[in-house]
Each structure stands twice: as structure tokens, then as C-alpha cells.
Amino acid sequence: MQHREEEPMAGPANETPAQEDVQKGRAIPDLSAERVDHRFKALPPDAEGLTVGELSAQRRNLFTGGYTTPVLALSAESVEHNLRLLETYAERHGLAFAPHGKTSMAPRLFERQLAHGAWGITAAVPHQARVYRAHGIARIFLANELVDPVALRWFAAELDADPDFRLVCYVDSVRGVELMDEALRAAGAGRPVDVVVELGAGEGARTGVRTEAECAAVADAVAATATLRLVGVAGYEGEVPEADPERVRDWLLRLTGLAAAFDAEGRFGPGIGEIVVSAGGSAWFDAVAEVFAQLPALSLPVLKLLRSGAYVSHDDGRYREVTPFNRVPGEGALQPAFRLWSQVVSRPTGEQAFTNAGKRDAAHDLDLPEAQVVRDARTGEVRPAGGITVTGLSDQHAWLRTEPGADLEVGDWVGMGLSHPCTAFDKWQLIPLVEADGTVVDHVRTFF
């Protein structure tokens, strides 16, 4: 893991002028300078016209400082805990780390991930990479085959203009290699694009080359070009059909075996300096660490690159269930950082209540939100949400079932845990970062 001196996350009191991207002669956007207005859900109406930095500097309280419901909050303490945990985990297991940025699309969180040792940031599509580059990300791992000629022309220009920019991209077909080569030659690319052959996770899985023989054919196609350079192998073990520890481990052994075979056959490009071997979503990184540790010595140093992204916020649903830390509790535990606050706007019966947060506000593709706490509208007291269950979502309402004796009335705030960070972040453009006492210390801007 590469380290750089940490900077406090809370923004305004620690602001510095926008950094300069020397290679490209352009300023990296100062997100704290953006003005607060109607574009951003839940922010205080009386903050209209303030910069985000000025609002953060006021350290308002989420509940009494003018924020309107529904409002999604991130726990400042839990985010910091999760960043530190994955940093130390990767160090302990000799892994580099390029967390998947699609989870949050939040440059402020990217900064913190890099400050906590990340090698770079992973992207899935060209738009995400453009966001990263606009905010100064120097290393991007693109976990997809890139065949769009317009995007390839843009990447070629970025690489030619900035000698410090590094891009690593999947290839998974001979035809894809042909399309990439054609587009890069047409663009007059001066630097080759570094590529890794993607090994598919099995029959019926998602993308990736299915057999080792086909992998070799793709590698041969790369070698026949001057625009691409083979630097490693990669894949995603989360797509292993009927995944269990044994099946995942078997696929990872195929991946590391492919790296060793390619190295023995001299297939990697000249002058690459290191061989990239990459895998690791948020559900099986313990298996990745175990198998990567067994990789035999190759002819060059190996960049063992983990790509887990959901850890930064974790969740109260799917990832709580599948996190590898459940299997290796001695390594630590992630903390859920999301809480969606909404208010009870209707209590039509003793068994039913409705709050003002719905599908436009809450992730709901994997699991419904989980009612966790109630903040009493009369006293401000926070208590467990006993006997309260979210049973459904409309566009702008959460349906609650309340058991006999459940203490809930119109005006109360209900704090909900969410499942699936990737579809929670994307519904909010500016998210308050909140300390345990309710103090808002920063705001996290997203770009979806």
C-alpha cells in the first residue's frame, strides 16, 4: 500500500486552494466552493447561496439545523473506521488496493481512500474515468473491455498529455483487441494502453474469456499490436456460479495459474516493470488474499490488486451478510455508515404508518430499508425502533408495519439502515457526513 500524509476529512476549516494538475495545466475542482441551492435534496433552505464549505464550517446539527426530510447521512466515524480497516487488511496481506469507485462516485471519498494507501481507483465505464481524471486521479483500473472509439480517443489523449497517468484496462476477446487497436491507431496514440486478460468466472458467468486456450489467443492478439501492452491477468470472483469457498478458491487458482503460465511463456509486454494480478469484490476478498499469497515468484514483481468498493460505507443488508469479516472475525469488522432519516407523515391505523422516504431516496434493489431507531419529535430522544418494520416502498413513501405497543407518532423521525451501497449513493448528490452527536462536519458530493 502506498501512503501519503492524511488530511482531515471535515472540509471548510482545513480548506486549501484547488490543487493544480501540472501535467494538464488545469485546476482540479474545489468541491467545497460549489453553491448550495435547489439541486441538492434535504439541505437547509436558509443555506441557499452559501458554498458547501461555508455550510460545513457552520457544523449544524442534522436534526435541528434546518435539514429537511428525507435526508441520507453518512457516519463520519464509521467511514473513517472502514477506511482504516481495509488499509491495514491490505497491508497485512501484501495487497495493493484499487477500490471500485462506482460504489460512491464521490471524489471526496476517493481522496480519503488514496490517503489510506489505495494504489488507484477502479472504474467500470468511460464516464466514471472522466470524473476521476477531472478530480486528479492518476491511476485508473478499468474493469471492462473498452471498445468505444470515442472513449479510446479520449483515453489516448489523456495518456499522451500526462506521462504520470496510468490506465489498466480489461481485454476479453480477439475482436475487442482488434477494435481497440483500430481506434487507438486512428487516434494517433503515442503511448500503448496497458491491458490485462480477463478470465471469466465460469460457464454462465458474466464477462471474461472462458478457457485458458482462448486467453492465450487474446494475449497473442495483443502482442500483434503496437497500441496495447499486456501487463497481467484479472477477473471477478463474485461471478463464480454457485459461489462457495471451494469454487471461488478453485477459480482464483486458475487466475494465478494463468499469470504464471503467461510469464513462463514470455507473453507479458517488454519493459512493464511489474505483472498485474487483480481480483476481489466485497464478498470474497479473504479468498483472494489467501490464494494471492500462494502465487509463486514470477520473473517480475507482482502487483496483487484488490478492487473491493462497498467497504467504504458497508451496509445493513446484503454486504452485512456476505462480508468476509464474518468468516475471519479476527481481522476486524466493518461498520455500516448509512442512515436514511425520514419523518412519519401518516399514522392511519395502529398497525400502519408512512414516512416520507421512498424509492427515490432509498436503495431497494436487494433488500428493503431496515427501521433501526426513532427520534422522538417531542423530546429529541432517540430510541430503538422496536416493533417497526418496513414492508414496502412507493416512490415517495415508506410503508411501515407497527406491532401493538410500538411507540410511533406523526412527526417522529425514523432512522433506517440501507442495503447495497451502489444504489444508495446514486440517489443523492450531496450527502451530509455526520458525527455521532448529529453534528454535520462535511458534505460528500457524488457524480453519477
Short mmCIF file of C-alpha atoms in Angstrom, two decimals:
data_model
loop_
_atom_site.label_atom_id
_atom_site.label_comp_id
_atom_site.label_asym_id
_atom_site.label_seq_id
_atom_site.Cartn_x
_atom_site.Cartn_y
_atom_site.Cartn_z
CA MET A 1 0.00 0.00 0.00
CA GLN A 2 1.29 3.44 -0.83
CA HIS A 3 0.95 6.06 1.86
CA ARG A 4 0.69 9.78 1.90
CA GLU A 5 0.11 12.10 4.79
CA GLU A 6 -3.51 12.09 5.90
CA GLU A 7 -5.71 15.14 5.69
CA PRO A 8 -8.73 15.63 7.96
CA MET A 9 -11.97 14.85 6.17
CA ALA A 10 -14.00 17.69 7.62
CA GLY A 11 -13.73 20.32 4.97
CA PRO A 12 -14.02 24.06 5.46
CA ALA A 13 -11.73 24.61 8.42
CA ASN A 14 -8.99 22.73 6.58
CA GLU A 15 -9.52 24.04 3.07
CA THR A 16 -6.64 24.74 0.74
CA PRO A 17 -6.84 26.28 -2.75
CA ALA A 18 -7.72 23.92 -5.56
CA GLN A 19 -4.78 21.70 -6.45
CA GLU A 20 -3.20 22.16 -9.85
CA ASP A 21 -2.89 19.31 -12.32
CA VAL A 22 0.56 20.29 -13.53
CA GLN A 23 0.68 17.89 -16.46
CA LYS A 24 -2.57 19.12 -17.94
CA GLY A 25 -2.40 22.71 -16.76
CA ARG A 26 -5.90 22.62 -15.32
CA ALA A 27 -7.34 23.15 -11.88
CA ILE A 28 -8.85 20.24 -10.01
CA PRO A 29 -12.37 21.34 -8.99
CA ASP A 30 -12.75 22.61 -5.44
CA LEU A 31 -15.94 20.87 -4.37
CA SER A 32 -16.22 22.99 -1.24
CA ALA A 33 -16.74 26.06 -3.46
CA GLU A 34 -19.98 24.76 -5.00
CA ARG A 35 -23.07 26.76 -4.07
CA VAL A 36 -25.91 25.25 -2.10
CA ASP A 37 -29.23 25.50 -3.92
CA HIS A 38 -32.34 23.57 -5.01
CA ARG A 39 -30.31 20.89 -6.82
CA PHE A 40 -29.42 19.18 -3.55
CA LYS A 41 -32.05 17.30 -1.60
CA ALA A 42 -32.56 17.91 2.11
CA LEU A 43 -30.10 20.78 2.59
CA PRO A 44 -31.30 23.66 4.78
CA PRO A 45 -33.33 26.22 2.80
CA ASP A 46 -31.64 29.05 4.67
CA ALA A 47 -28.26 27.82 3.39
CA GLU A 48 -29.19 28.85 -0.15
CA GLY A 49 -26.25 30.71 -1.69
CA LEU A 50 -23.66 29.50 0.80
CA THR A 51 -20.82 27.40 -0.51
CA VAL A 52 -20.70 23.79 0.59
CA GLY A 53 -17.56 24.67 2.52
CA GLU A 54 -19.29 27.52 4.33
CA LEU A 55 -22.24 25.31 5.25
CA SER A 56 -19.94 22.57 6.53
CA ALA A 57 -17.99 25.11 8.58
CA GLN A 58 -21.17 26.02 10.47
CA ARG A 59 -21.24 22.48 11.90
CA ARG A 60 -25.01 22.43 12.06
CA ASN A 61 -26.96 19.65 13.71
CA LEU A 62 -28.66 17.28 11.28
CA PHE A 63 -31.90 17.29 13.32
CA THR A 64 -32.14 20.88 14.49
CA GLY A 65 -30.03 22.77 11.96
CA GLY A 66 -32.56 23.11 9.15
CA TYR A 67 -32.05 19.89 7.19
CA THR A 68 -35.32 18.63 5.75
CA THR A 69 -36.53 15.06 5.49
CA PRO A 70 -35.88 12.67 3.94
CA VAL A 71 -32.14 13.05 4.36
CA LEU A 72 -29.39 10.46 3.84
CA ALA A 73 -26.48 10.74 6.26
CA LEU A 74 -23.07 9.09 6.41
CA SER A 75 -21.47 8.38 9.77
CA ALA A 76 -18.12 10.19 9.92
CA GLU A 77 -16.80 7.73 12.50
CA SER A 78 -17.86 4.62 10.55
CA VAL A 79 -16.42 5.86 7.26
CA GLU A 80 -13.08 6.54 8.93
CA HIS A 81 -13.14 3.16 10.68
CA ASN A 82 -13.81 1.34 7.40
CA LEU A 83 -11.07 3.22 5.55
CA ARG A 84 -8.53 2.30 8.20
CA LEU A 85 -9.66 -1.32 8.38
CA LEU A 86 -9.19 -2.06 4.68
CA GLU A 87 -5.90 -0.19 4.65
CA THR A 88 -4.49 -2.38 7.41
CA TYR A 89 -6.06 -5.53 5.94
CA ALA A 90 -4.39 -4.94 2.58
CA GLU A 91 -1.06 -4.16 4.21
CA ARG A 92 -1.23 -7.29 6.36
CA HIS A 93 -1.82 -9.49 3.32
CA GLY A 94 0.61 -7.81 0.92
CA LEU A 95 -2.12 -6.48 -1.36
CA ALA A 96 -2.36 -3.29 -3.35
CA PHE A 97 -5.81 -1.74 -3.46
CA ALA A 98 -7.83 -0.01 -6.19
CA PRO A 99 -11.31 0.32 -4.67
CA HIS A 100 -14.16 0.37 -7.15
CA GLY A 101 -15.27 3.98 -7.46
CA LYS A 102 -18.66 3.12 -8.97
CA THR A 103 -19.89 2.48 -5.44
CA SER A 104 -19.84 6.12 -4.37
CA MET A 105 -18.67 8.19 -7.37
CA ALA A 106 -17.52 10.62 -4.68
CA PRO A 107 -14.14 12.30 -5.25
CA ARG A 108 -14.02 13.35 -1.59
CA LEU A 109 -14.12 9.68 -0.61
CA PHE A 110 -11.58 8.84 -3.32
CA GLU A 111 -9.22 11.33 -1.69
CA ARG A 112 -9.65 9.57 1.63
CA GLN A 113 -9.15 6.14 0.06
CA LEU A 114 -5.92 7.31 -1.56
CA ALA A 115 -4.81 8.88 1.71
CA HIS A 116 -5.37 5.47 3.29
CA GLY A 117 -2.99 3.78 0.89
CA ALA A 118 -5.03 2.98 -2.23
CA TRP A 119 -2.95 2.40 -5.39
CA GLY A 120 -5.64 3.96 -7.56
CA ILE A 121 -9.40 3.80 -8.23
CA THR A 122 -11.29 1.22 -10.31
CA ALA A 123 -13.86 2.27 -12.91
CA ALA A 124 -16.39 0.33 -14.97
CA VAL A 125 -17.21 2.76 -17.81
CA PRO A 126 -15.54 5.75 -19.51
CA HIS A 127 -17.77 8.34 -17.84
CA GLN A 128 -16.55 7.26 -14.44
CA ALA A 129 -12.96 7.57 -15.59
CA ARG A 130 -13.66 11.10 -16.86
CA VAL A 131 -14.94 12.03 -13.41
CA TYR A 132 -11.82 10.54 -11.84
CA ARG A 133 -9.50 12.42 -14.16
CA ALA A 134 -11.35 15.69 -13.60
CA HIS A 135 -10.58 15.26 -9.90
CA GLY A 136 -6.93 14.35 -10.28
CA ILE A 137 -6.92 10.53 -10.09
CA ALA A 138 -3.61 9.40 -11.57
CA ARG A 139 -4.16 5.62 -11.69
CA ILE A 140 -7.33 4.02 -13.05
CA PHE A 141 -8.10 0.32 -13.40
CA LEU A 142 -10.93 -0.06 -15.93
CA ALA A 143 -12.65 -3.37 -15.17
CA ASN A 144 -14.27 -3.72 -18.56
CA GLU A 145 -13.23 -4.22 -22.16
CA LEU A 146 -13.19 -0.79 -23.79
CA VAL A 147 -14.24 -0.80 -27.45
CA ASP A 148 -15.90 2.62 -27.85
CA PRO A 149 -13.69 4.55 -30.32
CA VAL A 150 -14.69 7.94 -28.90
CA ALA A 151 -13.72 6.88 -25.40
CA LEU A 152 -10.48 5.32 -26.64
CA ARG A 153 -9.59 8.56 -28.41
CA TRP A 154 -10.17 10.44 -25.16
CA PHE A 155 -8.04 7.99 -23.16
CA ALA A 156 -5.26 8.22 -25.75
CA ALA A 157 -5.24 12.00 -25.42
CA GLU A 158 -5.13 11.74 -21.61
CA LEU A 159 -2.22 9.31 -21.73
CA ASP A 160 -0.28 11.39 -24.24
CA ALA A 161 -0.81 14.63 -22.33
CA ASP A 162 0.06 13.28 -18.88
CA PRO A 163 3.08 10.97 -18.52
CA ASP A 164 2.10 10.26 -14.90
CA PHE A 165 -1.37 8.94 -15.80
CA ARG A 166 -1.65 5.16 -15.75
CA LEU A 167 -4.60 3.25 -17.23
CA VAL A 168 -5.04 -0.52 -16.98
CA CYS A 169 -7.95 -2.00 -18.94
CA TYR A 170 -9.56 -5.42 -19.46
CA VAL A 171 -9.44 -7.31 -22.75
CA ASP A 172 -11.59 -10.42 -23.18
CA SER A 173 -11.80 -11.14 -26.91
CA VAL A 174 -9.73 -11.08 -30.06
CA ARG A 175 -12.38 -8.89 -31.68
CA GLY A 176 -12.17 -6.45 -28.78
CA VAL A 177 -8.41 -6.22 -29.24
CA GLU A 178 -8.92 -5.51 -32.96
CA LEU A 179 -11.39 -2.71 -32.19
CA MET A 180 -9.14 -1.16 -29.56
CA ASP A 181 -6.13 -1.27 -31.86
CA GLU A 182 -8.07 0.25 -34.75
CA ALA A 183 -9.39 3.13 -32.61
CA LEU A 184 -6.04 3.87 -30.97
CA ARG A 185 -4.19 3.86 -34.31
CA ALA A 186 -6.81 6.22 -35.74
CA ALA A 187 -6.31 8.48 -32.74
CA GLY A 188 -2.56 8.55 -33.27
CA ALA A 189 -1.98 7.27 -29.73
CA GLY A 190 1.58 7.86 -28.62
CA ARG A 191 1.51 5.57 -25.58
CA PRO A 192 0.26 1.98 -25.55
CA VAL A 193 -2.70 1.15 -23.33
CA ASP A 194 -1.85 -1.38 -20.62
CA VAL A 195 -4.29 -4.31 -20.69
CA VAL A 196 -5.00 -7.41 -18.62
CA VAL A 197 -6.71 -10.51 -19.98
CA GLU A 198 -9.97 -11.08 -18.12
CA LEU A 199 -10.54 -14.69 -17.13
CA GLY A 200 -14.25 -15.44 -16.94
CA ALA A 201 -15.56 -16.86 -13.69
CA GLY A 202 -17.12 -19.91 -15.35
CA GLU A 203 -19.87 -21.02 -17.69
CA GLY A 204 -22.91 -18.82 -17.32
CA ALA A 205 -20.91 -16.11 -15.55
CA ARG A 206 -20.64 -12.55 -16.78
CA THR A 207 -17.80 -11.26 -18.99
CA GLY A 208 -14.35 -12.73 -19.49
CA VAL A 209 -12.56 -15.36 -21.56
CA ARG A 210 -13.84 -18.83 -20.73
CA THR A 211 -10.80 -21.05 -21.34
CA GLU A 212 -7.04 -20.76 -20.92
CA ALA A 213 -6.55 -21.51 -24.61
CA GLU A 214 -8.80 -18.59 -25.52
CA CYS A 215 -6.89 -16.40 -23.04
CA ALA A 216 -3.69 -17.25 -24.90
CA ALA A 217 -5.34 -16.29 -28.21
CA VAL A 218 -6.32 -12.90 -26.78
CA ALA A 219 -2.78 -12.42 -25.46
CA ASP A 220 -1.40 -13.23 -28.92
CA ALA A 221 -3.75 -10.66 -30.45
CA VAL A 222 -2.47 -8.02 -28.01
CA ALA A 223 1.15 -8.91 -28.85
CA ALA A 224 0.43 -8.33 -32.54
CA THR A 225 -0.44 -4.66 -31.90
CA ALA A 226 1.71 -1.64 -31.14
CA THR A 227 -1.11 0.16 -29.33
CA LEU A 228 -1.69 -2.32 -26.49
CA ARG A 229 0.66 -3.82 -23.92
CA LEU A 230 -0.16 -6.94 -21.91
CA VAL A 231 0.66 -6.35 -18.24
CA GLY A 232 -1.31 -9.03 -16.41
CA VAL A 233 -4.49 -11.00 -15.81
CA ALA A 234 -7.64 -10.22 -13.87
CA GLY A 235 -11.22 -11.21 -13.17
CA TYR A 236 -14.08 -11.04 -10.70
CA GLU A 237 -14.65 -13.97 -8.38
CA GLY A 238 -18.05 -12.64 -7.34
CA GLU A 239 -19.44 -14.05 -10.59
CA VAL A 240 -18.37 -17.64 -9.90
CA PRO A 241 -21.58 -19.71 -10.41
CA GLU A 242 -22.98 -21.08 -7.15
CA ALA A 243 -20.09 -19.44 -5.35
CA ASP A 244 -18.80 -21.06 -2.21
CA PRO A 245 -15.29 -21.00 -0.68
CA GLU A 246 -14.12 -24.05 -2.62
CA ARG A 247 -15.43 -22.89 -6.03
CA VAL A 248 -14.09 -19.38 -5.52
CA ARG A 249 -10.70 -20.69 -4.47
CA ASP A 250 -10.55 -23.02 -7.49
CA TRP A 251 -11.24 -20.12 -9.86
CA LEU A 252 -8.64 -17.92 -8.15
CA LEU A 253 -6.09 -20.72 -8.57
CA ARG A 254 -6.92 -20.74 -12.29
CA LEU A 255 -6.29 -16.98 -12.38
CA THR A 256 -2.92 -17.14 -10.63
CA GLY A 257 -2.03 -20.20 -12.72
CA LEU A 258 -2.77 -18.19 -15.86
CA ALA A 259 -0.45 -15.42 -14.66
CA ALA A 260 2.33 -17.93 -14.03
CA ALA A 261 1.82 -19.61 -17.42
CA PHE A 262 1.82 -16.31 -19.32
CA ASP A 263 5.01 -15.32 -17.51
CA ALA A 264 6.74 -18.62 -18.30
CA GLU A 265 5.73 -18.26 -21.95
CA GLY A 266 7.05 -14.70 -22.16
CA ARG A 267 3.68 -13.23 -23.05
CA PHE A 268 3.86 -10.05 -20.97
CA GLY A 269 4.93 -6.86 -22.70
CA PRO A 270 8.53 -5.65 -22.59
CA GLY A 271 9.53 -3.09 -20.02
CA ILE A 272 6.37 -3.39 -17.93
CA GLY A 273 8.20 -3.40 -14.60
CA GLU A 274 5.56 -5.43 -12.78
CA ILE A 275 2.89 -8.02 -13.50
CA VAL A 276 -0.68 -7.15 -12.51
CA VAL A 277 -2.87 -9.87 -11.00
CA SER A 278 -6.23 -8.48 -9.92
CA ALA A 279 -9.50 -9.72 -8.42
CA GLY A 280 -11.53 -9.03 -5.33
CA GLY A 281 -15.04 -7.73 -4.85
CA SER A 282 -16.57 -7.11 -1.45
CA ALA A 283 -17.69 -10.67 -0.70
CA TRP A 284 -14.60 -12.85 -1.20
CA PHE A 285 -11.51 -10.75 -0.62
CA ASP A 286 -10.40 -13.16 2.10
CA ALA A 287 -10.14 -15.92 -0.51
CA VAL A 288 -8.30 -13.52 -2.83
CA ALA A 289 -5.79 -12.73 -0.08
CA GLU A 290 -5.26 -16.44 0.65
CA VAL A 291 -4.72 -17.53 -2.95
CA PHE A 292 -2.69 -14.48 -4.00
CA ALA A 293 -0.34 -15.18 -1.07
CA GLN A 294 0.39 -18.58 -2.66
CA LEU A 295 1.37 -17.11 -6.05
CA PRO A 296 4.89 -18.40 -6.86
CA ALA A 297 7.67 -15.97 -7.66
CA LEU A 298 7.45 -14.68 -11.22
CA SER A 299 10.07 -13.04 -13.39
CA LEU A 300 8.93 -9.59 -12.25
CA PRO A 301 7.38 -8.16 -9.09
CA VAL A 302 3.62 -8.77 -8.91
CA LEU A 303 1.06 -6.05 -8.20
CA LYS A 304 -1.62 -8.04 -6.35
CA LEU A 305 -4.52 -5.68 -6.83
CA LEU A 306 -7.73 -5.90 -4.78
CA ARG A 307 -10.77 -3.94 -6.03
CA SER A 308 -13.41 -4.06 -3.27
CA GLY A 309 -15.56 -0.93 -3.24
CA ALA A 310 -18.57 -1.33 -0.94
CA TYR A 311 -16.45 -1.34 2.22
CA VAL A 312 -16.27 2.46 2.48
CA SER A 313 -19.89 2.70 3.62
CA HIS A 314 -20.68 -1.01 4.15
CA ASP A 315 -24.44 -1.54 4.72
CA ASP A 316 -27.19 -3.06 6.85
CA GLY A 317 -28.26 -5.68 4.34
CA ARG A 318 -26.51 -7.72 1.66
CA TYR A 319 -22.94 -6.77 2.49
CA ARG A 320 -23.53 -7.20 6.20
CA GLU A 321 -24.42 -10.80 5.32
CA VAL A 322 -21.63 -11.57 2.83
CA THR A 323 -18.64 -9.62 4.13
CA PRO A 324 -15.55 -11.83 4.50
CA PHE A 325 -15.08 -10.44 8.00
CA ASN A 326 -17.92 -12.77 9.05
CA ARG A 327 -15.59 -15.66 8.18
CA VAL A 328 -12.45 -14.08 9.62
CA PRO A 329 -13.69 -12.09 12.65
CA GLY A 330 -10.16 -11.85 14.00
CA GLU A 331 -9.35 -9.47 11.12
CA GLY A 332 -11.87 -6.87 12.31
CA ALA A 333 -15.38 -5.80 11.32
CA LEU A 334 -16.77 -3.16 9.01
CA GLN A 335 -19.36 -0.70 10.29
CA PRO A 336 -22.50 0.36 8.37
CA ALA A 337 -22.21 4.10 7.69
CA PHE A 338 -25.55 4.91 6.02
CA ARG A 339 -28.65 6.06 7.84
CA LEU A 340 -31.67 7.38 5.98
CA TRP A 341 -33.80 9.65 8.12
CA SER A 342 -37.44 10.29 7.23
CA GLN A 343 -40.47 11.55 9.11
CA VAL A 344 -43.75 9.88 9.88
CA VAL A 345 -46.32 11.77 7.82
CA SER A 346 -49.30 9.48 8.37
CA ARG A 347 -50.41 7.06 11.10
CA PRO A 348 -53.78 5.92 9.76
CA THR A 349 -54.13 2.85 11.99
CA GLY A 350 -52.46 1.26 14.97
CA GLU A 351 -50.80 -1.24 12.66
CA GLN A 352 -49.66 1.08 9.93
CA ALA A 353 -47.56 4.21 9.43
CA PHE A 354 -45.98 6.01 6.48
CA THR A 355 -42.81 8.08 6.27
CA ASN A 356 -41.76 10.47 3.52
CA ALA A 357 -38.85 8.44 2.07
CA GLY A 358 -39.40 6.10 -0.86
CA LYS A 359 -37.78 4.59 -3.93
CA ARG A 360 -36.34 7.97 -4.96
CA ASP A 361 -34.40 8.11 -1.70
CA ALA A 362 -33.58 4.56 -0.58
CA ALA A 363 -31.74 1.62 -2.13
CA HIS A 364 -34.30 -1.15 -2.70
CA ASP A 365 -32.92 -3.45 -5.41
CA LEU A 366 -31.59 -6.06 -2.95
CA ASP A 367 -33.42 -5.50 0.34
CA LEU A 368 -35.89 -3.05 1.80
CA PRO A 369 -34.62 -0.48 4.29
CA GLU A 370 -34.42 -1.58 7.91
CA ALA A 371 -36.10 0.58 10.59
CA GLN A 372 -33.48 0.94 13.33
CA VAL A 373 -34.17 3.94 15.54
CA VAL A 374 -36.84 6.56 16.19
CA ARG A 375 -36.10 10.15 17.11
CA ASP A 376 -39.00 11.47 19.15
CA ALA A 377 -40.39 14.68 17.63
CA ARG A 378 -41.46 15.96 21.06
CA THR A 379 -38.30 15.34 23.09
CA GLY A 380 -35.48 14.62 20.63
CA GLU A 381 -34.83 11.32 22.41
CA VAL A 382 -33.53 8.52 20.18
CA ARG A 383 -34.80 5.00 20.94
CA PRO A 384 -34.72 1.62 19.18
CA ALA A 385 -37.40 1.13 16.52
CA GLY A 386 -38.96 -1.79 18.35
CA GLY A 387 -41.92 -3.40 16.61
CA ILE A 388 -41.49 -1.32 13.43
CA THR A 389 -40.84 -2.98 10.07
CA VAL A 390 -40.55 -1.51 6.57
CA THR A 391 -42.82 -3.62 4.36
CA GLY A 392 -42.71 -1.69 1.08
CA LEU A 393 -41.74 1.47 -0.76
CA SER A 394 -43.71 3.76 -3.03
CA ASP A 395 -41.99 6.49 -4.99
CA GLN A 396 -42.06 8.87 -2.01
CA HIS A 397 -43.36 6.82 0.91
CA ALA A 398 -42.08 4.01 3.09
CA TRP A 399 -44.77 1.60 4.30
CA LEU A 400 -44.31 0.65 7.95
CA ARG A 401 -45.99 -2.16 9.84
CA THR A 402 -46.21 -1.43 13.54
CA GLU A 403 -46.81 -4.08 16.16
CA PRO A 404 -49.09 -3.45 19.16
CA GLY A 405 -47.39 -1.08 21.54
CA ALA A 406 -44.94 0.34 19.01
CA ASP A 407 -44.15 3.89 20.08
CA LEU A 408 -44.53 5.98 16.94
CA GLU A 409 -46.50 9.08 16.02
CA VAL A 410 -46.74 11.64 13.22
CA GLY A 411 -43.67 13.89 13.19
CA ASP A 412 -41.23 11.35 14.61
CA TRP A 413 -38.04 10.74 12.65
CA VAL A 414 -37.30 7.13 11.70
CA GLY A 415 -33.67 6.22 11.04
CA MET A 416 -33.28 3.39 8.53
CA GLY A 417 -30.35 1.21 7.55
CA LEU A 418 -29.90 0.50 3.84
CA SER A 419 -28.77 -2.43 1.73
CA HIS A 420 -26.46 -2.14 -1.32
CA PRO A 421 -24.26 0.98 -1.22
CA CYS A 422 -24.05 1.27 -5.01
CA THR A 423 -27.77 2.07 -5.30
CA ALA A 424 -27.86 4.23 -2.18
CA PHE A 425 -25.17 6.72 -3.17
CA ASP A 426 -26.60 7.25 -6.64
CA LYS A 427 -29.83 8.81 -5.35
CA TRP A 428 -28.07 11.66 -3.55
CA GLN A 429 -25.83 14.35 -5.00
CA LEU A 430 -24.68 15.84 -1.69
CA ILE A 431 -24.64 13.74 1.46
CA PRO A 432 -24.06 15.13 4.97
CA LEU A 433 -21.18 13.50 6.84
CA VAL A 434 -22.41 13.37 10.43
CA GLU A 435 -20.74 12.71 13.76
CA ALA A 436 -22.43 10.58 16.41
CA ASP A 437 -23.96 13.59 18.17
CA GLY A 438 -25.63 14.79 14.94
CA THR A 439 -23.03 17.42 14.02
CA VAL A 440 -22.60 17.76 10.24
CA VAL A 441 -18.87 18.10 9.62
CA ASP A 442 -18.71 17.81 5.83
CA HIS A 443 -20.75 17.05 2.72
CA VAL A 444 -19.90 14.31 0.20
CA ARG A 445 -20.57 15.22 -3.45
CA THR A 446 -21.39 12.39 -5.88
CA PHE A 447 -21.18 12.34 -9.70
CA PHE A 448 -23.41 9.69 -11.30
#
